[in-house]
XYZ file of C-alpha atoms in Angstrom:
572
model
C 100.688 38.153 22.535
C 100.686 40.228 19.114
C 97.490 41.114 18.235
C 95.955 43.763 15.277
C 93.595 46.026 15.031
C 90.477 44.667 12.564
C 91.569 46.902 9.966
C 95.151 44.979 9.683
C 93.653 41.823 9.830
C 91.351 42.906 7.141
C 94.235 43.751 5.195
C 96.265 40.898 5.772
C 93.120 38.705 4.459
C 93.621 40.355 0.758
C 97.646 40.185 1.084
C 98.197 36.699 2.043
C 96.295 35.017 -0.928
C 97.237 37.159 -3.777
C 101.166 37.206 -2.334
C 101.117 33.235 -2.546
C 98.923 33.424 -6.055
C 101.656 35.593 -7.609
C 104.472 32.959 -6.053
C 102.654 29.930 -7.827
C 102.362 32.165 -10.866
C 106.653 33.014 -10.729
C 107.053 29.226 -10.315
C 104.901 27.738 -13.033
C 106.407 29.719 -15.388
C 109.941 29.143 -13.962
C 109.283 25.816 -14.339
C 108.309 25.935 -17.954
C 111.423 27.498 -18.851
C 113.451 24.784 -17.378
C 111.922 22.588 -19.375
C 112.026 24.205 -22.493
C 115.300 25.700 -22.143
C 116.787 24.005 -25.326
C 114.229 25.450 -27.504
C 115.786 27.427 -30.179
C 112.748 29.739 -29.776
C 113.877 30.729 -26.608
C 116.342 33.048 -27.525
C 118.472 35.109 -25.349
C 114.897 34.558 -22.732
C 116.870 34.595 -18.971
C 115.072 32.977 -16.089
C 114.804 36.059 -14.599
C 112.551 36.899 -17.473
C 110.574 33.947 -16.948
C 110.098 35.576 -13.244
C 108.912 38.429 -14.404
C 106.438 36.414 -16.998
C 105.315 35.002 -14.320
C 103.745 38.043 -12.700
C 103.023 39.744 -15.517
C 100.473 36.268 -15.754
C 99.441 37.078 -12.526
C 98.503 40.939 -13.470
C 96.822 39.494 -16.327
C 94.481 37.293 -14.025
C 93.326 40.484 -12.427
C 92.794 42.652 -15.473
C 96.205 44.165 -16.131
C 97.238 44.049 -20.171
C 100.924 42.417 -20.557
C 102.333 45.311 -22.708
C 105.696 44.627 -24.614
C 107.312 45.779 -27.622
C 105.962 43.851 -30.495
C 102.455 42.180 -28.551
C 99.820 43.512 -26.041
C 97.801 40.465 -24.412
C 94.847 41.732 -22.893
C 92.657 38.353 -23.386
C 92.108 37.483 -19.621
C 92.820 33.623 -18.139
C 89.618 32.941 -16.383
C 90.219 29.918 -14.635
C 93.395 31.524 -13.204
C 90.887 34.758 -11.963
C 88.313 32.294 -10.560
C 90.834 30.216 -8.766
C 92.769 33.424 -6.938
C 89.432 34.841 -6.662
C 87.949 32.031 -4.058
C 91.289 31.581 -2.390
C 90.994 35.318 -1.545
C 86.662 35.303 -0.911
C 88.189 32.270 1.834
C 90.482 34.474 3.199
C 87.954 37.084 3.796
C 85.530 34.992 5.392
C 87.750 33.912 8.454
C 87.319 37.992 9.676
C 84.373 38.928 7.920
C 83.241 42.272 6.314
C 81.235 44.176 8.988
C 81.064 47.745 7.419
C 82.207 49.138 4.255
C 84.821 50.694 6.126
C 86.553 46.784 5.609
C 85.630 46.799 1.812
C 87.618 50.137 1.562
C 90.799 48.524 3.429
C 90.733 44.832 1.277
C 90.313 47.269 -1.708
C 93.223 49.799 -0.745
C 95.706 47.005 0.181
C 94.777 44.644 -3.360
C 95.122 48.295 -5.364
C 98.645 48.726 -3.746
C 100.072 45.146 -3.892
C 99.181 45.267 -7.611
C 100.782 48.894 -7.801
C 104.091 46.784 -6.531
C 103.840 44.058 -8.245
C 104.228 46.046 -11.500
C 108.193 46.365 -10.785
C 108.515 42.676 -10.345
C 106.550 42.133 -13.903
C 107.867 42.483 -17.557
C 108.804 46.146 -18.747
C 106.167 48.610 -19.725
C 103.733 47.070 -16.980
C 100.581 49.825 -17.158
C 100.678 51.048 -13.372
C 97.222 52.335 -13.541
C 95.819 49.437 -15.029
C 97.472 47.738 -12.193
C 95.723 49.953 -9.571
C 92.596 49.812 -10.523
C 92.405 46.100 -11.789
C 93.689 45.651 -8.312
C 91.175 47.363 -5.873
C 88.281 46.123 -8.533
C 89.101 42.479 -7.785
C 89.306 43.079 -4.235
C 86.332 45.277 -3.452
C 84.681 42.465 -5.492
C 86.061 39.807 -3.452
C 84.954 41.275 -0.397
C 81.849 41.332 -1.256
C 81.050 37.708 -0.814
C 82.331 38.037 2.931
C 79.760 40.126 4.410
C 78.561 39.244 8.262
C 75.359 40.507 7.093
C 74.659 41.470 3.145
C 73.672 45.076 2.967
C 70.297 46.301 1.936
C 70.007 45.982 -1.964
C 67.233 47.758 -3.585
C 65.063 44.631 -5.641
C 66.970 42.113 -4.045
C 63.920 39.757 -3.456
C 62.946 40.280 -7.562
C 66.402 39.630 -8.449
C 67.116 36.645 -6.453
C 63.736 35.375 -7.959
C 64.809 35.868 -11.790
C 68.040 34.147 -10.773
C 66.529 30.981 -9.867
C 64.276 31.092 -12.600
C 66.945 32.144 -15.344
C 69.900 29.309 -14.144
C 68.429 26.422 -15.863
C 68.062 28.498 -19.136
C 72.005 29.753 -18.942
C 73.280 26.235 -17.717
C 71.635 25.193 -20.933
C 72.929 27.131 -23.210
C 76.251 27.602 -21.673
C 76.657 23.945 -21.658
C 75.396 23.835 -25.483
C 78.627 26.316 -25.688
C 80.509 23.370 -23.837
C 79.322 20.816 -26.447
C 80.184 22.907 -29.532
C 83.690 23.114 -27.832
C 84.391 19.630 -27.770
C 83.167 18.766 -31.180
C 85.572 21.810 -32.387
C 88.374 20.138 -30.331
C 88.063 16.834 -31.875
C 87.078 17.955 -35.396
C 90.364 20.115 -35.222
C 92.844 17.680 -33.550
C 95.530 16.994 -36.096
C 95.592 20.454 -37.295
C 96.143 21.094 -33.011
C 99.291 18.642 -32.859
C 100.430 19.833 -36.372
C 101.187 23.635 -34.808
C 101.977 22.098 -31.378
C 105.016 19.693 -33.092
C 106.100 22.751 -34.788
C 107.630 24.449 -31.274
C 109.305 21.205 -30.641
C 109.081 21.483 -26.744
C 109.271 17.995 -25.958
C 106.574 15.978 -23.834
C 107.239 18.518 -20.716
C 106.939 21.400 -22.897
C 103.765 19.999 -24.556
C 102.214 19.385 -20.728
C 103.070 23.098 -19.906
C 101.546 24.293 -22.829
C 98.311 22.293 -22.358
C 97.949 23.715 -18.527
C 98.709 27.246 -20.022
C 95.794 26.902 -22.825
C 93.269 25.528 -19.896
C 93.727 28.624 -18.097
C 91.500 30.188 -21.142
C 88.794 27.531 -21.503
C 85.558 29.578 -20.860
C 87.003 31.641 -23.008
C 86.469 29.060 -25.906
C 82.688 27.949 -24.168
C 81.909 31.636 -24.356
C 83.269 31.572 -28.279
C 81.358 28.387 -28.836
C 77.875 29.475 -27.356
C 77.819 32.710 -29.730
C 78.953 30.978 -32.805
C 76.138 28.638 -31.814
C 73.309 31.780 -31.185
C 74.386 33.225 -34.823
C 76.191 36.577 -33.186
C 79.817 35.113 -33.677
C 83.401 35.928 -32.474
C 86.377 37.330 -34.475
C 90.258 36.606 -34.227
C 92.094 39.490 -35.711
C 90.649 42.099 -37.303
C 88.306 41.417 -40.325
C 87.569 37.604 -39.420
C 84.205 36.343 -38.081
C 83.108 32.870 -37.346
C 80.026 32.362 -36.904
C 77.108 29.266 -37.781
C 76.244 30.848 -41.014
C 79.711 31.124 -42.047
C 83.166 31.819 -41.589
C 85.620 34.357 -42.517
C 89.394 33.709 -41.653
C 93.006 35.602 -41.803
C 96.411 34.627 -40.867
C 96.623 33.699 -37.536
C 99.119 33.047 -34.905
C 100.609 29.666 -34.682
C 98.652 28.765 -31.086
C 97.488 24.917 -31.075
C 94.129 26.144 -29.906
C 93.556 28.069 -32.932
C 93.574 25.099 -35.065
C 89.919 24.012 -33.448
C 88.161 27.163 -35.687
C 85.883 26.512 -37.522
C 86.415 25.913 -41.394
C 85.378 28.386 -43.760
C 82.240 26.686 -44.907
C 78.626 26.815 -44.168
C 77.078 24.667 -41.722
C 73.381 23.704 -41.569
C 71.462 26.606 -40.661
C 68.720 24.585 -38.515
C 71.597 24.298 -35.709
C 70.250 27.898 -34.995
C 67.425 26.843 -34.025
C 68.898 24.013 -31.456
C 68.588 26.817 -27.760
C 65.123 28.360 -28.837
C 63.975 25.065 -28.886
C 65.566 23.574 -25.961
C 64.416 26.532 -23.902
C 60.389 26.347 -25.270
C 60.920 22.747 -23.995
C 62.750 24.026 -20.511
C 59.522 26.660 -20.501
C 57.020 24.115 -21.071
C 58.337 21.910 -18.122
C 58.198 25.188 -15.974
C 54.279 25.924 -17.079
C 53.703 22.300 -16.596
C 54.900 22.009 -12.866
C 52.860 25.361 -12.662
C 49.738 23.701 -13.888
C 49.970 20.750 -11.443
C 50.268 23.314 -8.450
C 47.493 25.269 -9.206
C 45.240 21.979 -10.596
C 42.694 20.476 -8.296
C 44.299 17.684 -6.278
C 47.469 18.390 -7.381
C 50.479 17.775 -4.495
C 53.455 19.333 -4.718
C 56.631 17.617 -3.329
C 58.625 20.114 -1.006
C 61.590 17.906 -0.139
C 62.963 17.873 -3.762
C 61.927 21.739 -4.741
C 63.172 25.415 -3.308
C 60.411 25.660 -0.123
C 58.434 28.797 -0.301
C 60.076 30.583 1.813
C 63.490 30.703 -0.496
C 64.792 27.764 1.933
C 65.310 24.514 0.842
C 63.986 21.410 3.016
C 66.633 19.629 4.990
C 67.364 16.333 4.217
C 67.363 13.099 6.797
C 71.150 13.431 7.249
C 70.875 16.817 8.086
C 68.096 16.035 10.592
C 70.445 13.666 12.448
C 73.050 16.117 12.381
C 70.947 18.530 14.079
C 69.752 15.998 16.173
C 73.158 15.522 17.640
C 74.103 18.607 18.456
C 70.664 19.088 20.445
C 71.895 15.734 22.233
C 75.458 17.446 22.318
C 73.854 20.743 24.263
C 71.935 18.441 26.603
C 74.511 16.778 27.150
C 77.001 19.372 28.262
C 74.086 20.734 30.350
C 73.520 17.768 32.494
C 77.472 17.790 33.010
C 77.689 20.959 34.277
C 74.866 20.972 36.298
C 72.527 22.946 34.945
C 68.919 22.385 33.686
C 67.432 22.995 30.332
C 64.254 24.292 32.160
C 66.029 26.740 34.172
C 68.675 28.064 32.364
C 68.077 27.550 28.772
C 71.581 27.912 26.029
C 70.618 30.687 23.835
C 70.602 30.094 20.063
C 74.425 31.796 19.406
C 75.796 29.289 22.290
C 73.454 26.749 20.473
C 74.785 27.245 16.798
C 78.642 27.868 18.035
C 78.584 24.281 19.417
C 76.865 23.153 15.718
C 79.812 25.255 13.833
C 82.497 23.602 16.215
C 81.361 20.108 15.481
C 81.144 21.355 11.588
C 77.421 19.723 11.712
C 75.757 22.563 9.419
C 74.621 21.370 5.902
C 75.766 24.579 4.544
C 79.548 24.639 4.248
C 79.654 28.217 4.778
C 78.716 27.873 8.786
C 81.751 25.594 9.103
C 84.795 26.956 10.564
C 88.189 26.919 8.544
C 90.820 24.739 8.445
C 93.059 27.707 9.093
C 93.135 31.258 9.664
C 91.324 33.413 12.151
C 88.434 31.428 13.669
C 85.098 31.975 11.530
C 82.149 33.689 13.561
C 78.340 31.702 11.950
C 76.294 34.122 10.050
C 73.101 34.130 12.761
C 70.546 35.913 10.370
C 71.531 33.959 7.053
C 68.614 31.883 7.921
C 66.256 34.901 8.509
C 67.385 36.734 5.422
C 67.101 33.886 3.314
C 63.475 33.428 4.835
C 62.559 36.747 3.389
C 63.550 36.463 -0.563
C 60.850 34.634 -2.026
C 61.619 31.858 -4.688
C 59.710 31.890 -8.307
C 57.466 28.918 -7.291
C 54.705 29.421 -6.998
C 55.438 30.691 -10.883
C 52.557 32.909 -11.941
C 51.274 31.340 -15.212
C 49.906 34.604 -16.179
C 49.457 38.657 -14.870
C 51.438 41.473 -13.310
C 53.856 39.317 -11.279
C 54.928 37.081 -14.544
C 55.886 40.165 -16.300
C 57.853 41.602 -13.808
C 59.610 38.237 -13.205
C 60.402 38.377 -17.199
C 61.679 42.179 -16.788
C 63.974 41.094 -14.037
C 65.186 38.054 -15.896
C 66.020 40.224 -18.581
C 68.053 42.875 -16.663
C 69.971 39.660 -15.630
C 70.692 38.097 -18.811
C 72.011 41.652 -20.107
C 74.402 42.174 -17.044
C 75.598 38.237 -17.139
C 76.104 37.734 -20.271
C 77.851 41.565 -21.185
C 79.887 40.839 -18.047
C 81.559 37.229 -19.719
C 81.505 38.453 -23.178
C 83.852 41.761 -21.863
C 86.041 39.212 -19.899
C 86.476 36.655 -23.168
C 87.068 39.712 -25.453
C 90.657 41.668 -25.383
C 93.644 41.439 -27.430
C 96.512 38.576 -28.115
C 99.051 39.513 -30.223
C 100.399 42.445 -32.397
C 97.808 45.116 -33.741
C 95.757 43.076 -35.994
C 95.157 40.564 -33.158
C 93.639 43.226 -30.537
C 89.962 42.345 -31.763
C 89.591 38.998 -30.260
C 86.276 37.789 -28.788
C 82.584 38.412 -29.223
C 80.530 41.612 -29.040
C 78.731 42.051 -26.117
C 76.269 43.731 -27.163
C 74.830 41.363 -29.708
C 75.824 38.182 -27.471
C 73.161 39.797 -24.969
C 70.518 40.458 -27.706
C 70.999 36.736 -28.940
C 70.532 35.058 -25.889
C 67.684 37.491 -24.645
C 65.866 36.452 -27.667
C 67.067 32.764 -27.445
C 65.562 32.817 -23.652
C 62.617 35.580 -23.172
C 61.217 34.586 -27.004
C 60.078 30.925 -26.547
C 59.198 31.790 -22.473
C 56.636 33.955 -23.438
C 55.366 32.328 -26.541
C 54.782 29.338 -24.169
C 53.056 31.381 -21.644
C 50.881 33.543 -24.587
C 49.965 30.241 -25.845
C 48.870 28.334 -23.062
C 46.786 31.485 -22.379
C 44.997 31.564 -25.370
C 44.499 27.937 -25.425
C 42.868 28.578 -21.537
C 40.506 30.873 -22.686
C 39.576 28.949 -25.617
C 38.917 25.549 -23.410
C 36.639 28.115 -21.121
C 34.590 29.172 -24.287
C 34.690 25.715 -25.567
C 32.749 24.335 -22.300
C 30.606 27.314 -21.805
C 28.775 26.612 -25.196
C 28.781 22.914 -24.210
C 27.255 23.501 -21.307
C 24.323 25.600 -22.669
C 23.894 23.220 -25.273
C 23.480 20.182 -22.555
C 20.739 21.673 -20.714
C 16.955 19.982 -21.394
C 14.792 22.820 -22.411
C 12.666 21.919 -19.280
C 15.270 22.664 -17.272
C 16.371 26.382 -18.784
C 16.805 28.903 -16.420
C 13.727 31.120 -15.575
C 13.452 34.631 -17.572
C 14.442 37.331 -15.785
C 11.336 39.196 -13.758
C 10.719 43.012 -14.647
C 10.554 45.458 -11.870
C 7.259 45.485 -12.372
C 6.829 41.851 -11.506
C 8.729 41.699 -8.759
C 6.937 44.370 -7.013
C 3.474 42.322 -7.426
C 5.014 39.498 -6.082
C 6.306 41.253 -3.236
C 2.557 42.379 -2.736
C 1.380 39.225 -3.006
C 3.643 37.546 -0.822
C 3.124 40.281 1.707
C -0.846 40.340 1.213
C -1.354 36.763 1.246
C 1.414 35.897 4.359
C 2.641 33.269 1.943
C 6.291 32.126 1.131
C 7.291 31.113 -2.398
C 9.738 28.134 -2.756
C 12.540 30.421 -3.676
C 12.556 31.886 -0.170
C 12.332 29.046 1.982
C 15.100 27.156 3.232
C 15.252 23.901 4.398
C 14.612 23.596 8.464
C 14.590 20.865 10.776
C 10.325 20.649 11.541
C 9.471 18.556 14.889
C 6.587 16.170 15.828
C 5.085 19.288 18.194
C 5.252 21.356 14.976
C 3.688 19.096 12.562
C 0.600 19.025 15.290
C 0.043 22.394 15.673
C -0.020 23.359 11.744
C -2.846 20.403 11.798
C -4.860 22.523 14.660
C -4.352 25.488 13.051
C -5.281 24.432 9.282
C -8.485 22.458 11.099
C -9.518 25.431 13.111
C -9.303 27.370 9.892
C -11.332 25.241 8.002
C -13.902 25.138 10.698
C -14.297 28.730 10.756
C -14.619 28.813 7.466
C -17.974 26.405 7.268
C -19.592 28.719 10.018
C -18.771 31.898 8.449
C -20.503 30.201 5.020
C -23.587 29.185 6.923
C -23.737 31.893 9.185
C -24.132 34.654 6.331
C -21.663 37.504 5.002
C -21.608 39.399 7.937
C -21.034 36.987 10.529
C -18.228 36.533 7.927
C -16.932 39.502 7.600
C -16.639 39.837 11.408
C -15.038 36.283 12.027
C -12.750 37.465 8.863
C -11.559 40.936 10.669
C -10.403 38.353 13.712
C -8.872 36.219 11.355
C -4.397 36.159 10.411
C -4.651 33.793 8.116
C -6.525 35.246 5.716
C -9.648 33.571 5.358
C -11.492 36.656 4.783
C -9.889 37.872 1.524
C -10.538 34.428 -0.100
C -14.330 34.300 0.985
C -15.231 37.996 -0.386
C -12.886 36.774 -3.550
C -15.026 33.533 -3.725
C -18.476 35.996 -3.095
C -17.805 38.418 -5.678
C -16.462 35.626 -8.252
C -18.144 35.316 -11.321
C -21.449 33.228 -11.458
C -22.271 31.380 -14.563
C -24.586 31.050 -16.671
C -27.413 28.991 -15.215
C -26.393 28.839 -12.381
């Protein structure tokens, strides 16, 4: 039996996917000159050359400009890069990244297959673009194939803004989408007017269509920032953008007839994704409110749980039900009790990956390829990044969430605005795209702007409503019924004498107690006996008085020398 080290298979996982991406590449584009072989625009174009077009595509998907006499296209076919890039990510994941060791290896082998692949492309191929487009893509790709994901300083803040910021990019991206489609359909005959012109035939016309698809977040990217205000250019010294449009000769590419027209469009469109994300902010204050309102119930089956992990559903229960039964099941055949020799949880979640009973496509083993070991501690990773619900409505942790979601929306959106900018065409055609830097400004104000006006507001509307029902509160109050004055030191030292002098408690210090029967009977005794003693001391003169009041706790003597030396009347 042949078998490799994990350093060749490693390799083999980055070679096998871009090897057959390039081969679809060399035939599409063989195809397409079969079918447009009678095209007098053709010219002396062998099929040979059509080969070499067809990895020169390829290089292009990966980053590598297509460099020829007359034209340089450096404008990037995204759906293309996306598609190689999760057939290779697949290909990863059947051996798994365990050290970066690996990601050194998939990046070595995609730098050198691109390094090659330069002779089989058209003439004037850049070899060092080829390189290091190459090991990019494929350190990059290996990256999503990690057994475990390597410590990331922030991770837990950053995984937070993500979930908070996806709704606000779907949004707008999908805004992008819309303005797209309207362009599209405002700008079809001019599209079939420049597509007749090649006179490629149905086939041709089919060929062309897939080719143009390759670059379609390319025109959702164009669409959102003519939509934010920033714009995009086609050539040098053109700008389209919502407040107007400047225009040049262009090439004759049917998907250049969707531009806009140079005219002015209403300027209130502007103000279309501020709005829409005030009203995504409000609904994200408002679900905030409800948690933190009294009574308020918070449904964890259709929401990210608390601990970053989302609740299973009923299907998944039954899944997971089964393979318990599954487990018991092979237990009893073999023998072997449950009670005294328990299946440990890899044994456990190897049976649930071989039935492919995991809710998360990820634990399921591949159709082909090297058998796919489950990622144990997915579940206890993902346990520790905590989601942005509860979302703080105000304080530290909202503005740290906001700086987060900000570093995010800088790197995201630079990142797609560099990969739908390049060149396409001779030298007046190599500014094509947006700017990143103002496509990053735009949609950080579009985003961060109405957030935190929503959040400022509902603020100072809070401590308004607490002002508001403080004053209503004082005003509701009988005067009867006002709170005492506050006592002076002075005061509250004479009551302390007082209270101490005269063994009496005042109503503010006692406290409700549970008084018996037998209680009730002796304070009568008592408060009789006292009362007696107090007639004999009155008859019996002051000092018989005096002496019976030394004896006496309860104080009986104070108040008979207070009544003696009282005051007399008068005529009395």
């Amino acid at each position: 039996m042949l078998t490799y080290s994990r350093r060749v298979t490693v390799g083999l996982a980055v070679l096998q996917p871009l090897l057959l991406s390039w081969l679809i590449c060399a035939l599409f584009t063989l195809c397409i000159y079969v079918v447009t072989s009678s095209s007098p625009f053709l010219g002396d174009f062998q099929w040979m050359d059509a080969v070499r077009l067809g990895g020169s595509l390829w290089l292009l998907a990966l980053g590598t400009p297509i460099i020829s006499t007359n034209l340089t296209v450096s404008l990037m076919p995204i759906v293309l890069t996306v598609l190689i890039a999760l057939w290779t990510v697949r290909f990863l994941r059947t051996v798994l990244i365990e050290d970066w060791y690996d990601v050194l290896v998939a990046a070595g082998t995609g730098g050198a297959l691109c390094a090659f692949m330069t002779v089989l492309s058209l003439p004037n191929s850049s070899l060092l673009y080829a390189c290091i487009s190459g090991v990019a893509f494929s350190a990059l790709c290996a990256q999503f194939a990690w057994v475990s994901t390597p410590p990331i300083p922030f991770r837990h803040h950053f995984h937070a803004a993500w979930l908070f910021l996806r709704p606000f990019l779907a949004i707008i991206f999908g805004a992008g989408t819309i303005v797209l489609i309207v362009a599209i359909i405002a700008g079809f005959p001019r599209i079939l007017a420049i597509n007749s012109a090649y006179h490629s035939g149905l086939a041709g016309s089919i060929f062309f269509f897939i080719v143009q698809l390759f670059f379609l977040p390319v025109g959702i990217v164009w669409g959102t920032s003519w939509l934010v205000g920033t714009g995009f250019s086609v050539g040098t010294g053109t700008n389209f953008s919502i407040f107007g449009s400047v225009s040049a000769p262009i090439p004759g590419i049917p998907i250049f007839g969707a531009l806009p027209q140079p005219q002015s469009h209403p300027w209130f469109l502007v103000l279309v994704l501020p709005l829409m994300s005030f009203l995504l902010a409000l609904l994200y204050l408002r679900k905030a409110l409800r948690r933190d309102g009294a009574g308020g119930k918070h449904d964890e089956r259709n929401s990210v749980h608390k601990r970053g992990i989302a609740m299973p559903d009923s299907s998944t229960s039954r899944k997971n039900s089964s393979a318990q039964s599954v487990v018991d099941s092979s237990d009893s055949s073999h023998g072997v009790s449950s009670s005294s020799t328990p299946i440990s949880d890899d044994e456990k979640r190897g049976i649930r990956a071989f039935f492919g009973i995991y809710s998360d496509k990820r634990y399921r083993l591949p159709r082909f390829g090297l058998p796919k070991i489950p990622n144990i501690r997915r579940k206890e990773r993902l346990a520790k990044v905590p989601s942005p619900y509860p979302l703080p409505t105000w304080g530290k942790e909202l503005w740290i969430l906001l700086v987060f979601v900000a570093v995010e929306i800088f790197v995201i959106v630079s990142l797609l605005s560099a990969l739908t900018s390049g060149g396409f065409g001779p030298v007046r055609m190599q500014e094509i795209g947006t700017q990143p830097p103002l496509l990053s400004a735009g949609i950080l104000l579009v985003i961060l702007v109405p957030v935190i006006l929503t959040f400022v507001i509902n603020r100072l509307w809070h401590r308004r409503r607490i002002k508001v029902r403080a004053v209503d509160d004082d005003a509701s109050v009988p005067t009867s019924a006002q709170p005492p004055v506050p006592r002076s030191r002075t005061q509250k030292c004479v009551e302390l004498f007082r209270r101490t002098l005269f063994k009496k408690k005042t109503v503010r210090d006692t406290e409700p107690q549970d008084v018996s029967a037998q209680d009730i009977e002796l304070n009568e005794a008592e408060r009789n006996e006292s009362s007696g003693g107090s007639r004999e001391e009155s008859n019996g003169g002051s000092r018989e008085g005096s002496s019976e009041g030394s004896r006496d706790e309860s104080g009986n003597e104070i108040v008979n020398k207070v009544r003696d030396n009282s005051p007399k009347e008068p005529g009395n």
